[in-house]
Amino acid sequence: MRPHDKQRTVLPKRIIVMRHGESRGNLDSAAYSTIPDHKIPLTDVGLDQACRAGVQLRGLIAGSSSPQWRAYFYVSPYDRTRSTLREVGRAFSKRRVIGVREECRIREQDFGNFQEKERMQAIKRSRERFGRFFYRFPEGESAADVFDRVCGFLESLWRDIEMNRLRHDPEHDLNLIIVSHGLTSRVFLTKWFKWTVEQFERLNNLGNCEYRVIELGGGGEYSLAIHHTEEEMREWGLDSEMIADQKWRAHAKKGDWNDDCPWYLDAFFDPLADSEDDEASDKGNPSDI
């Protein structure tokens, strides 16, 4: 047996998706007309938000993990996300952080190059009419384009876990923290939980330094409902069916099928026959035709 065949895959205890702190562009959209998007810095408030978020994250992880927990970070290459990570990192000791990787595929949606303020306002009004997911910014991206690259990132993330590229001790609870952007984080959650485009459109953006905790349940499925309350999820734009699915996931066994979840099957069809006999009966007897 080859050495890597012996190692067992240990799933992360948590995957935490976090938006960057307040940036200069959040305060004044005119900043994008003179500063490239990827160079937009954090404000002093944003730096403070990130520092406080780091303390909160460390407390969250340490409060419900094994004593030998560890963290691994993925970060967008933009200045505001890297600055957020730097401030978050002040709450963690070197022993706790087993690695970090800059990941270009979790960068902000591309809105084009330098953005002229009045023109961008008109474009964003068009996006509201057209729909956020499919609307592509001139010389930029749509949320659907972001979805494609987030899919590629997730495939790499799972390979990192399965092949133990993170060099993680299986005896330690692993926490993956993804420092990214508002829309990219919503796209990540949509892909992870297999939400539809319509469900994505109803999601609210994360606030600056706000995060979502996807936690591993006892049965092997991941859920938002383990850490977050129903009220929080509703504020984020999850409807009653989505919240019910999160609660189901908190206790479901890996690979189980939620028959009460309409977007897994029923929402895409008129009522399907329960059995082949029912199907034949619906078609009628060929001799009657």
PDB file of C-alpha atoms in Angstrom, residues 4-116:
ATOM      1  CA  HIS A   4      -0.908   8.294   0.891  1.00  0.00           C
ATOM      2  CA  ASP A   5      -3.450   5.430   0.720  1.00  0.00           C
ATOM      3  CA  LYS A   6      -3.185   5.060   4.503  1.00  0.00           C
ATOM      4  CA  GLN A   7      -4.099   8.615   5.379  1.00  0.00           C
ATOM      5  CA  ARG A   8      -7.734   9.251   6.150  1.00  0.00           C
ATOM      6  CA  THR A   9      -9.580  12.307   4.976  1.00  0.00           C
ATOM      7  CA  VAL A  10     -10.518  14.497   7.908  1.00  0.00           C
ATOM      8  CA  LEU A  11     -13.141  17.089   7.105  1.00  0.00           C
ATOM      9  CA  PRO A  12     -12.816  20.637   8.414  1.00  0.00           C
ATOM     10  CA  LYS A  13     -14.935  21.327  11.461  1.00  0.00           C
ATOM     11  CA  ARG A  14     -15.859  24.725  10.084  1.00  0.00           C
ATOM     12  CA  ILE A  15     -15.628  26.715   6.882  1.00  0.00           C
ATOM     13  CA  ILE A  16     -16.016  30.409   7.667  1.00  0.00           C
ATOM     14  CA  VAL A  17     -16.719  32.834   4.826  1.00  0.00           C
ATOM     15  CA  MET A  18     -15.911  36.445   5.695  1.00  0.00           C
ATOM     16  CA  ARG A  19     -16.228  39.786   3.915  1.00  0.00           C
ATOM     17  CA  HIS A  20     -13.477  42.415   4.171  1.00  0.00           C
ATOM     18  CA  GLY A  21     -13.704  45.466   6.445  1.00  0.00           C
ATOM     19  CA  GLU A  22     -14.993  48.861   5.432  1.00  0.00           C
ATOM     20  CA  SER A  23     -13.063  50.166   2.434  1.00  0.00           C
ATOM     21  CA  ARG A  24     -12.634  53.578   0.912  1.00  0.00           C
ATOM     22  CA  GLY A  25     -14.892  52.475  -1.931  1.00  0.00           C
ATOM     23  CA  ASN A  26     -17.662  51.611   0.546  1.00  0.00           C
ATOM     24  CA  LEU A  27     -17.590  55.212   1.782  1.00  0.00           C
ATOM     25  CA  ASP A  28     -17.223  56.937  -1.576  1.00  0.00           C
ATOM     26  CA  SER A  29     -17.838  55.178  -4.879  1.00  0.00           C
ATOM     27  CA  ALA A  30     -15.917  57.973  -6.638  1.00  0.00           C
ATOM     28  CA  ALA A  31     -12.729  56.326  -5.344  1.00  0.00           C
ATOM     29  CA  TYR A  32     -13.069  53.681  -8.072  1.00  0.00           C
ATOM     30  CA  SER A  33     -12.637  56.335 -10.762  1.00  0.00           C
ATOM     31  CA  THR A  34      -9.054  57.086  -9.685  1.00  0.00           C
ATOM     32  CA  ILE A  35      -7.932  53.931  -7.854  1.00  0.00           C
ATOM     33  CA  PRO A  36      -7.984  50.425  -9.378  1.00  0.00           C
ATOM     34  CA  ASP A  37     -10.515  48.212  -7.578  1.00  0.00           C
ATOM     35  CA  HIS A  38      -7.843  45.805  -6.347  1.00  0.00           C
ATOM     36  CA  LYS A  39      -5.914  48.715  -4.783  1.00  0.00           C
ATOM     37  CA  ILE A  40      -8.829  50.208  -2.810  1.00  0.00           C
ATOM     38  CA  PRO A  41      -7.642  50.307   0.847  1.00  0.00           C
ATOM     39  CA  LEU A  42      -9.458  49.817   4.120  1.00  0.00           C
ATOM     40  CA  THR A  43     -10.507  52.840   6.136  1.00  0.00           C
ATOM     41  CA  ASP A  44      -9.444  53.233   9.766  1.00  0.00           C
ATOM     42  CA  VAL A  45     -12.899  51.952  10.703  1.00  0.00           C
ATOM     43  CA  GLY A  46     -12.345  48.918   8.449  1.00  0.00           C
ATOM     44  CA  LEU A  47      -9.026  48.145  10.121  1.00  0.00           C
ATOM     45  CA  ASP A  48     -10.704  48.287  13.528  1.00  0.00           C
ATOM     46  CA  GLN A  49     -13.574  46.092  12.297  1.00  0.00           C
ATOM     47  CA  ALA A  50     -11.105  43.472  11.096  1.00  0.00           C
ATOM     48  CA  CYS A  51      -9.180  43.503  14.362  1.00  0.00           C
ATOM     49  CA  ARG A  52     -12.377  43.007  16.378  1.00  0.00           C
ATOM     50  CA  ALA A  53     -13.594  40.307  13.973  1.00  0.00           C
ATOM     51  CA  GLY A  54     -10.351  38.392  14.551  1.00  0.00           C
ATOM     52  CA  VAL A  55     -10.972  38.359  18.298  1.00  0.00           C
ATOM     53  CA  GLN A  56     -14.549  37.184  17.702  1.00  0.00           C
ATOM     54  CA  LEU A  57     -13.429  34.429  15.319  1.00  0.00           C
ATOM     55  CA  ARG A  58     -10.779  33.156  17.686  1.00  0.00           C
ATOM     56  CA  GLY A  59     -13.297  33.078  20.531  1.00  0.00           C
ATOM     57  CA  LEU A  60     -15.839  31.261  18.369  1.00  0.00           C
ATOM     58  CA  ILE A  61     -13.317  28.605  17.325  1.00  0.00           C
ATOM     59  CA  ALA A  62     -11.662  28.129  20.702  1.00  0.00           C
ATOM     60  CA  GLY A  63     -15.022  27.953  22.473  1.00  0.00           C
ATOM     61  CA  SER A  64     -16.258  24.856  20.635  1.00  0.00           C
ATOM     62  CA  SER A  65     -13.257  22.968  19.269  1.00  0.00           C
ATOM     63  CA  SER A  66     -10.749  20.440  20.508  1.00  0.00           C
ATOM     64  CA  PRO A  67      -7.918  22.024  22.531  1.00  0.00           C
ATOM     65  CA  GLN A  68      -5.534  21.482  19.610  1.00  0.00           C
ATOM     66  CA  TRP A  69      -7.563  23.337  16.980  1.00  0.00           C
ATOM     67  CA  ARG A  70      -5.924  24.881  13.940  1.00  0.00           C
ATOM     68  CA  ALA A  71      -6.832  27.477  11.285  1.00  0.00           C
ATOM     69  CA  TYR A  72      -5.998  27.742   7.596  1.00  0.00           C
ATOM     70  CA  PHE A  73      -6.760  30.909   5.613  1.00  0.00           C
ATOM     71  CA  TYR A  74      -7.644  31.577   1.982  1.00  0.00           C
ATOM     72  CA  VAL A  75      -7.588  35.241   0.960  1.00  0.00           C
ATOM     73  CA  SER A  76      -8.524  37.275  -2.122  1.00  0.00           C
ATOM     74  CA  PRO A  77      -5.521  39.141  -3.592  1.00  0.00           C
ATOM     75  CA  TYR A  78      -7.159  42.576  -3.241  1.00  0.00           C
ATOM     76  CA  ASP A  79      -5.538  45.068  -0.843  1.00  0.00           C
ATOM     77  CA  ARG A  80      -8.677  45.361   1.289  1.00  0.00           C
ATOM     78  CA  THR A  81      -8.954  41.607   1.855  1.00  0.00           C
ATOM     79  CA  ARG A  82      -5.254  41.158   2.577  1.00  0.00           C
ATOM     80  CA  SER A  83      -5.374  44.071   5.051  1.00  0.00           C
ATOM     81  CA  THR A  84      -8.433  42.485   6.674  1.00  0.00           C
ATOM     82  CA  LEU A  85      -6.570  39.188   7.033  1.00  0.00           C
ATOM     83  CA  ARG A  86      -3.554  40.939   8.547  1.00  0.00           C
ATOM     84  CA  GLU A  87      -5.733  42.493  11.251  1.00  0.00           C
ATOM     85  CA  VAL A  88      -7.677  39.270  11.853  1.00  0.00           C
ATOM     86  CA  GLY A  89      -4.377  37.444  12.251  1.00  0.00           C
ATOM     87  CA  ARG A  90      -3.428  39.548  15.278  1.00  0.00           C
ATOM     88  CA  ALA A  91      -5.834  37.435  17.346  1.00  0.00           C
ATOM     89  CA  PHE A  92      -4.135  34.127  16.394  1.00  0.00           C
ATOM     90  CA  SER A  93      -0.816  32.692  17.559  1.00  0.00           C
ATOM     91  CA  LYS A  94       1.637  31.157  15.117  1.00  0.00           C
ATOM     92  CA  ARG A  95       0.959  27.711  16.592  1.00  0.00           C
ATOM     93  CA  ARG A  96      -2.712  27.944  15.622  1.00  0.00           C
ATOM     94  CA  VAL A  97      -2.245  28.986  11.976  1.00  0.00           C
ATOM     95  CA  ILE A  98      -1.050  26.125   9.773  1.00  0.00           C
ATOM     96  CA  GLY A  99      -1.086  28.099   6.532  1.00  0.00           C
ATOM     97  CA  VAL A 100      -2.509  30.758   4.239  1.00  0.00           C
ATOM     98  CA  ARG A 101      -3.002  30.924   0.505  1.00  0.00           C
ATOM     99  CA  GLU A 102      -3.749  33.856  -1.760  1.00  0.00           C
ATOM    100  CA  GLU A 103      -6.535  32.668  -4.051  1.00  0.00           C
ATOM    101  CA  CYS A 104      -7.351  34.760  -7.120  1.00  0.00           C
ATOM    102  CA  ARG A 105     -10.589  32.892  -7.829  1.00  0.00           C
ATOM    103  CA  ILE A 106     -12.275  34.359  -4.737  1.00  0.00           C
ATOM    104  CA  ARG A 107     -11.571  37.963  -5.780  1.00  0.00           C
ATOM    105  CA  GLU A 108     -14.279  40.601  -6.165  1.00  0.00           C
ATOM    106  CA  GLN A 109     -16.647  40.590  -9.127  1.00  0.00           C
ATOM    107  CA  ASP A 110     -14.930  42.453 -11.967  1.00  0.00           C
ATOM    108  CA  PHE A 111     -16.818  45.690 -12.663  1.00  0.00           C
ATOM    109  CA  GLY A 112     -14.446  46.840 -15.415  1.00  0.00           C
ATOM    110  CA  ASN A 113     -11.343  48.975 -14.962  1.00  0.00           C
ATOM    111  CA  PHE A 114     -11.576  52.557 -13.692  1.00  0.00           C
ATOM    112  CA  GLN A 115     -15.246  53.158 -12.891  1.00  0.00           C
ATOM    113  CA  GLU A 116     -16.848  56.494 -13.742  1.00  0.00           C
TER     114      GLU A 116
END
